[in-house]
Amino acid sequence: RQHFRTAEVLTRLARLIVRVVARGGVVVIPAYAAGPAQQVLRALQQLKRHQRIPDLPVCLNSAMAERVCALYAQQADGHWLSADECTDLLVGVTTVDTTVDTEQPSADLPRLETPGVLIAVEGEAHGWRMAQHLKTYATDPRNAFAFAGHQGSGSRGADLLAGATQIKVNGERIPVRAEVCALDALSGHADQEALLDWTLALPRAPQQVYLMHGEPEAADSLRQA
């Protein structure tokens, strides 16, 4: 699939946050801990720095994602962010780690009472934490869910992006009244254009290409390209 370009997705994210803040809601961004979560944090810092969004509270619901930020800073020569830029990812961000305990479903879960952003580290909304976040935020039309990664067929995330008006959580169907959108450019995966550019940069053409870890329709489109 072809993703939105970074500049376009920053504009989409800025407009979404401004809309949600105006109505007093929370933007929940499901994202994987290594890669997409850091891209979301970077996008939020850029938007705040350029005053495209208010300086609103940001909660990161994952100690693992916080540790990945530290690892990025330690290995700054291996990617395009400087060590200082990696450190800045967590400026003004509150990290809450949640102990999964099905006996106490709400234990340690962050809940934003004022407009803000919650980065929930479960990319396809399948896990226990996201189940609780859906119960808390999906029923309120003031809120929004913005998915920062690919949503596999059959996942809760895919159902929400397809316009589901109800979602099954722990055997209970809850109404979905929150706004739902995708932030494709913040995915941890390269899109079609990036994969083709990478292939064209090889010193010689490959004799055989295998397409894996993709859904049939998207994979066939890439095969033809």
mmCIF file of N, CA, C and O in Angstrom, residues 144-200:
data_model
loop_
_atom_site.group_PDB
_atom_site.id
_atom_site.type_symbol
_atom_site.label_atom_id
_atom_site.label_comp_id
_atom_site.label_asym_id
_atom_site.label_seq_id
_atom_site.Cartn_x
_atom_site.Cartn_y
_atom_site.Cartn_z
ATOM 1 N N ALA A 144 -11.178 10.369 20.077
ATOM 2 C CA ALA A 144 -10.793 9.864 18.759
ATOM 3 C C ALA A 144 -9.734 8.777 18.915
ATOM 4 O O ALA A 144 -8.931 8.807 19.852
ATOM 5 N N PHE A 145 -9.753 7.813 17.982
ATOM 6 C CA PHE A 145 -8.721 6.791 17.889
ATOM 7 C C PHE A 145 -8.003 6.987 16.558
ATOM 8 O O PHE A 145 -8.643 6.993 15.503
ATOM 9 N N ALA A 146 -6.681 7.137 16.608
ATOM 10 C CA ALA A 146 -5.877 7.336 15.393
ATOM 11 C C ALA A 146 -4.837 6.221 15.326
ATOM 12 O O ALA A 146 -3.931 6.161 16.156
ATOM 13 N N PHE A 147 -4.977 5.317 14.357
ATOM 14 C CA PHE A 147 -4.106 4.142 14.268
ATOM 15 C C PHE A 147 -2.839 4.467 13.486
ATOM 16 O O PHE A 147 -2.905 4.930 12.350
ATOM 17 N N ALA A 148 -1.688 4.191 14.117
ATOM 18 C CA ALA A 148 -0.396 4.567 13.534
ATOM 19 C C ALA A 148 0.316 3.407 12.857
ATOM 20 O O ALA A 148 1.485 3.510 12.531
ATOM 21 N N GLY A 149 -0.355 2.296 12.648
ATOM 22 C CA GLY A 149 0.287 1.151 12.014
ATOM 23 C C GLY A 149 -0.719 0.335 11.229
ATOM 24 O O GLY A 149 -1.935 0.562 11.319
ATOM 25 N N HIS A 150 -0.200 -0.643 10.502
ATOM 26 C CA HIS A 150 -1.068 -1.506 9.698
ATOM 27 C C HIS A 150 -2.019 -2.290 10.590
ATOM 28 O O HIS A 150 -1.625 -2.809 11.643
ATOM 29 N N GLN A 151 -3.265 -2.373 10.178
ATOM 30 C CA GLN A 151 -4.276 -3.133 10.923
ATOM 31 C C GLN A 151 -4.627 -4.391 10.137
ATOM 32 O O GLN A 151 -5.258 -4.329 9.094
ATOM 33 N N GLY A 152 -4.184 -5.538 10.639
ATOM 34 C CA GLY A 152 -4.406 -6.794 9.946
ATOM 35 C C GLY A 152 -5.880 -7.155 9.867
ATOM 36 O O GLY A 152 -6.671 -6.802 10.749
ATOM 37 N N SER A 153 -6.243 -7.842 8.810
ATOM 38 C CA SER A 153 -7.626 -8.261 8.621
ATOM 39 C C SER A 153 -8.104 -9.067 9.825
ATOM 40 O O SER A 153 -7.426 -9.977 10.306
ATOM 41 N N GLY A 154 -9.283 -8.711 10.341
ATOM 42 C CA GLY A 154 -9.848 -9.410 11.485
ATOM 43 C C GLY A 154 -9.491 -8.808 12.823
ATOM 44 O O GLY A 154 -10.042 -9.211 13.851
ATOM 45 N N SER A 155 -8.596 -7.829 12.839
ATOM 46 C CA SER A 155 -8.226 -7.188 14.111
ATOM 47 C C SER A 155 -9.271 -6.147 14.494
ATOM 48 O O SER A 155 -10.050 -5.675 13.662
ATOM 49 N N ARG A 156 -9.289 -5.798 15.762
ATOM 50 C CA ARG A 156 -10.211 -4.739 16.209
ATOM 51 C C ARG A 156 -9.913 -3.440 15.474
ATOM 52 O O ARG A 156 -10.819 -2.687 15.109
ATOM 53 N N GLY A 157 -8.615 -3.152 15.271
ATOM 54 C CA GLY A 157 -8.248 -1.927 14.580
ATOM 55 C C GLY A 157 -8.814 -1.864 13.178
ATOM 56 O O GLY A 157 -9.340 -0.831 12.746
ATOM 57 N N ALA A 158 -8.741 -2.988 12.447
ATOM 58 C CA ALA A 158 -9.287 -3.030 11.084
ATOM 59 C C ALA A 158 -10.797 -2.834 11.101
ATOM 60 O O ALA A 158 -11.355 -2.131 10.248
ATOM 61 N N ASP A 159 -11.459 -3.439 12.071
ATOM 62 C CA ASP A 159 -12.913 -3.282 12.182
ATOM 63 C C ASP A 159 -13.289 -1.833 12.451
ATOM 64 O O ASP A 159 -14.237 -1.291 11.860
ATOM 65 N N LEU A 160 -12.533 -1.172 13.343
ATOM 66 C CA LEU A 160 -12.820 0.225 13.657
ATOM 67 C C LEU A 160 -12.602 1.111 12.437
ATOM 68 O O LEU A 160 -13.415 1.986 12.143
ATOM 69 N N LEU A 161 -11.520 0.877 11.697
ATOM 70 C CA LEU A 161 -11.248 1.690 10.504
ATOM 71 C C LEU A 161 -12.268 1.438 9.404
ATOM 72 O O LEU A 161 -12.506 2.302 8.560
ATOM 73 N N ALA A 162 -12.874 0.253 9.423
ATOM 74 C CA ALA A 162 -13.905 -0.068 8.429
ATOM 75 C C ALA A 162 -15.258 0.541 8.789
ATOM 76 O O ALA A 162 -16.228 0.385 8.044
ATOM 77 N N GLY A 163 -15.324 1.214 9.934
ATOM 78 C CA GLY A 163 -16.561 1.903 10.309
ATOM 79 C C GLY A 163 -17.459 1.138 11.251
ATOM 80 O O GLY A 163 -18.663 1.439 11.332
ATOM 81 N N ALA A 164 -16.927 0.177 11.996
ATOM 82 C CA ALA A 164 -17.746 -0.590 12.943
ATOM 83 C C ALA A 164 -18.411 0.343 13.948
ATOM 84 O O ALA A 164 -17.764 1.232 14.510
ATOM 85 N N THR A 165 -19.677 0.152 14.165
ATOM 86 C CA THR A 165 -20.414 0.962 15.142
ATOM 87 C C THR A 165 -20.467 0.293 16.507
ATOM 88 O O THR A 165 -20.880 0.901 17.485
ATOM 89 N N GLN A 166 -20.049 -0.969 16.543
ATOM 90 C CA GLN A 166 -19.912 -1.698 17.804
ATOM 91 C C GLN A 166 -18.631 -2.509 17.741
ATOM 92 O O GLN A 166 -18.185 -2.912 16.672
ATOM 93 N N ILE A 167 -18.033 -2.750 18.888
ATOM 94 C CA ILE A 167 -16.826 -3.553 18.946
ATOM 95 C C ILE A 167 -16.925 -4.510 20.123
ATOM 96 O O ILE A 167 -17.455 -4.144 21.178
ATOM 97 N N LYS A 168 -16.471 -5.747 19.929
ATOM 98 C CA LYS A 168 -16.561 -6.744 20.981
ATOM 99 C C LYS A 168 -15.335 -6.671 21.877
ATOM 100 O O LYS A 168 -14.201 -6.794 21.414
ATOM 101 N N VAL A 169 -15.564 -6.473 23.162
ATOM 102 C CA VAL A 169 -14.486 -6.368 24.139
ATOM 103 C C VAL A 169 -14.806 -7.279 25.314
ATOM 104 O O VAL A 169 -15.802 -7.068 26.017
ATOM 105 N N ASN A 170 -13.992 -8.303 25.507
ATOM 106 C CA ASN A 170 -14.186 -9.249 26.612
ATOM 107 C C ASN A 170 -15.604 -9.823 26.622
ATOM 108 O O ASN A 170 -16.254 -9.909 27.671
ATOM 109 N N GLY A 171 -16.098 -10.176 25.428
ATOM 110 C CA GLY A 171 -17.419 -10.783 25.323
ATOM 111 C C GLY A 171 -18.566 -9.794 25.366
ATOM 112 O O GLY A 171 -19.724 -10.179 25.230
ATOM 113 N N GLU A 172 -18.249 -8.515 25.525
ATOM 114 C CA GLU A 172 -19.283 -7.473 25.611
ATOM 115 C C GLU A 172 -19.203 -6.578 24.389
ATOM 116 O O GLU A 172 -18.114 -6.177 23.968
ATOM 117 N N ARG A 173 -20.337 -6.255 23.792
ATOM 118 C CA ARG A 173 -20.360 -5.350 22.645
ATOM 119 C C ARG A 173 -20.561 -3.923 23.144
ATOM 120 O O ARG A 173 -21.543 -3.637 23.826
ATOM 121 N N ILE A 174 -19.618 -3.075 22.812
ATOM 122 C CA ILE A 174 -19.722 -1.686 23.245
ATOM 123 C C ILE A 174 -19.891 -0.789 22.017
ATOM 124 O O ILE A 174 -19.331 -1.057 20.953
ATOM 125 N N PRO A 175 -20.686 0.274 22.133
ATOM 126 C CA PRO A 175 -20.901 1.172 20.990
ATOM 127 C C PRO A 175 -19.655 2.005 20.707
ATOM 128 O O PRO A 175 -18.935 2.399 21.634
ATOM 129 N N VAL A 176 -19.385 2.254 19.438
ATOM 130 C CA VAL A 176 -18.248 3.089 19.037
ATOM 131 C C VAL A 176 -18.800 4.436 18.581
ATOM 132 O O VAL A 176 -19.421 4.542 17.532
ATOM 133 N N ARG A 177 -18.579 5.451 19.385
ATOM 134 C CA ARG A 177 -19.029 6.802 19.045
ATOM 135 C C ARG A 177 -17.855 7.741 18.786
ATOM 136 O O ARG A 177 -18.032 8.842 18.288
ATOM 137 N N ALA A 178 -16.652 7.308 19.148
ATOM 138 C CA ALA A 178 -15.461 8.131 18.956
ATOM 139 C C ALA A 178 -15.104 8.215 17.472
ATOM 140 O O ALA A 178 -15.423 7.329 16.679
ATOM 141 N N GLU A 179 -14.427 9.291 17.092
ATOM 142 C CA GLU A 179 -13.901 9.441 15.735
ATOM 143 C C GLU A 179 -12.759 8.436 15.532
ATOM 144 O O GLU A 179 -11.986 8.170 16.454
ATOM 145 N N VAL A 180 -12.648 7.875 14.334
ATOM 146 C CA VAL A 180 -11.610 6.886 14.041
ATOM 147 C C VAL A 180 -10.917 7.267 12.733
ATOM 148 O O VAL A 180 -11.580 7.605 11.742
ATOM 149 N N CYS A 181 -9.569 7.230 12.717
ATOM 150 C CA CYS A 181 -8.835 7.527 11.486
ATOM 151 C C CYS A 181 -7.501 6.792 11.493
ATOM 152 O O CYS A 181 -7.111 6.185 12.488
ATOM 153 N N ALA A 182 -6.800 6.819 10.350
ATOM 154 C CA ALA A 182 -5.499 6.156 10.199
ATOM 155 C C ALA A 182 -4.416 7.199 9.963
ATOM 156 O O ALA A 182 -4.644 8.230 9.329
ATOM 157 N N LEU A 183 -3.224 6.919 10.499
ATOM 158 C CA LEU A 183 -2.050 7.751 10.284
ATOM 159 C C LEU A 183 -0.987 6.879 9.609
ATOM 160 O O LEU A 183 0.018 6.508 10.210
ATOM 161 N N ASP A 184 -1.225 6.546 8.337
ATOM 162 C CA ASP A 184 -0.419 5.537 7.654
ATOM 163 C C ASP A 184 1.072 5.842 7.621
ATOM 164 O O ASP A 184 1.902 4.939 7.710
ATOM 165 N N ALA A 185 1.449 7.102 7.469
ATOM 166 C CA ALA A 185 2.870 7.434 7.313
ATOM 167 C C ALA A 185 3.664 7.157 8.583
ATOM 168 O O ALA A 185 4.886 7.124 8.555
ATOM 169 N N LEU A 186 2.973 6.969 9.713
ATOM 170 C CA LEU A 186 3.663 6.666 10.966
ATOM 171 C C LEU A 186 3.779 5.167 11.200
ATOM 172 O O LEU A 186 4.162 4.726 12.274
ATOM 173 N N SER A 187 3.451 4.380 10.195
ATOM 174 C CA SER A 187 3.605 2.927 10.294
ATOM 175 C C SER A 187 5.082 2.555 10.408
ATOM 176 O O SER A 187 5.953 3.256 9.895
ATOM 177 N N GLY A 188 5.354 1.440 11.067
ATOM 178 C CA GLY A 188 6.727 0.954 11.145
ATOM 179 C C GLY A 188 7.174 0.249 9.881
ATOM 180 O O GLY A 188 8.336 -0.144 9.766
ATOM 181 N N HIS A 189 6.277 0.080 8.908
ATOM 182 C CA HIS A 189 6.601 -0.622 7.671
ATOM 183 C C HIS A 189 6.841 0.362 6.528
ATOM 184 O O HIS A 189 6.197 1.404 6.455
ATOM 185 N N ALA A 190 7.758 0.005 5.635
ATOM 186 C CA ALA A 190 7.931 0.775 4.407
ATOM 187 C C ALA A 190 6.704 0.577 3.524
ATOM 188 O O ALA A 190 6.077 -0.482 3.550
ATOM 189 N N ASP A 191 6.357 1.598 2.737
ATOM 190 C CA ASP A 191 5.240 1.443 1.808
ATOM 191 C C ASP A 191 5.767 1.018 0.436
ATOM 192 O O ASP A 191 6.957 0.727 0.266
ATOM 193 N N GLN A 192 4.868 0.954 -0.557
ATOM 194 C CA GLN A 192 5.264 0.451 -1.875
ATOM 195 C C GLN A 192 6.389 1.286 -2.487
ATOM 196 O O GLN A 192 7.373 0.750 -3.004
ATOM 197 N N GLU A 193 6.247 2.596 -2.432
ATOM 198 C CA GLU A 193 7.255 3.469 -3.039
ATOM 199 C C GLU A 193 8.625 3.261 -2.390
ATOM 200 O O GLU A 193 9.649 3.178 -3.075
ATOM 201 N N ALA A 194 8.652 3.153 -1.061
ATOM 202 C CA ALA A 194 9.925 2.975 -0.357
ATOM 203 C C ALA A 194 10.565 1.630 -0.693
ATOM 204 O O ALA A 194 11.795 1.531 -0.854
ATOM 205 N N LEU A 195 9.748 0.584 -0.821
ATOM 206 C CA LEU A 195 10.286 -0.732 -1.171
ATOM 207 C C LEU A 195 10.849 -0.748 -2.589
ATOM 208 O O LEU A 195 11.898 -1.343 -2.857
ATOM 209 N N LEU A 196 10.154 -0.081 -3.510
ATOM 210 C CA LEU A 196 10.647 -0.013 -4.889
ATOM 211 C C LEU A 196 11.937 0.804 -4.961
ATOM 212 O O LEU A 196 12.883 0.437 -5.669
ATOM 213 N N ASP A 197 11.999 1.915 -4.207
ATOM 214 C CA ASP A 197 13.225 2.727 -4.186
ATOM 215 C C ASP A 197 14.399 1.908 -3.660
ATOM 216 O O ASP A 197 15.519 1.987 -4.179
ATOM 217 N N TRP A 198 14.136 1.116 -2.612
ATOM 218 C CA TRP A 198 15.182 0.282 -2.019
ATOM 219 C C TRP A 198 15.680 -0.743 -3.043
ATOM 220 O O TRP A 198 16.879 -0.962 -3.195
ATOM 221 N N THR A 199 14.737 -1.368 -3.760
ATOM 222 C CA THR A 199 15.110 -2.373 -4.745
ATOM 223 C C THR A 199 15.930 -1.755 -5.882
ATOM 224 O O THR A 199 16.920 -2.329 -6.345
ATOM 225 N N LEU A 200 15.518 -0.555 -6.328
ATOM 226 C CA LEU A 200 16.228 0.118 -7.421
ATOM 227 C C LEU A 200 17.638 0.537 -7.017
ATOM 228 O O LEU A 200 18.498 0.746 -7.879
#
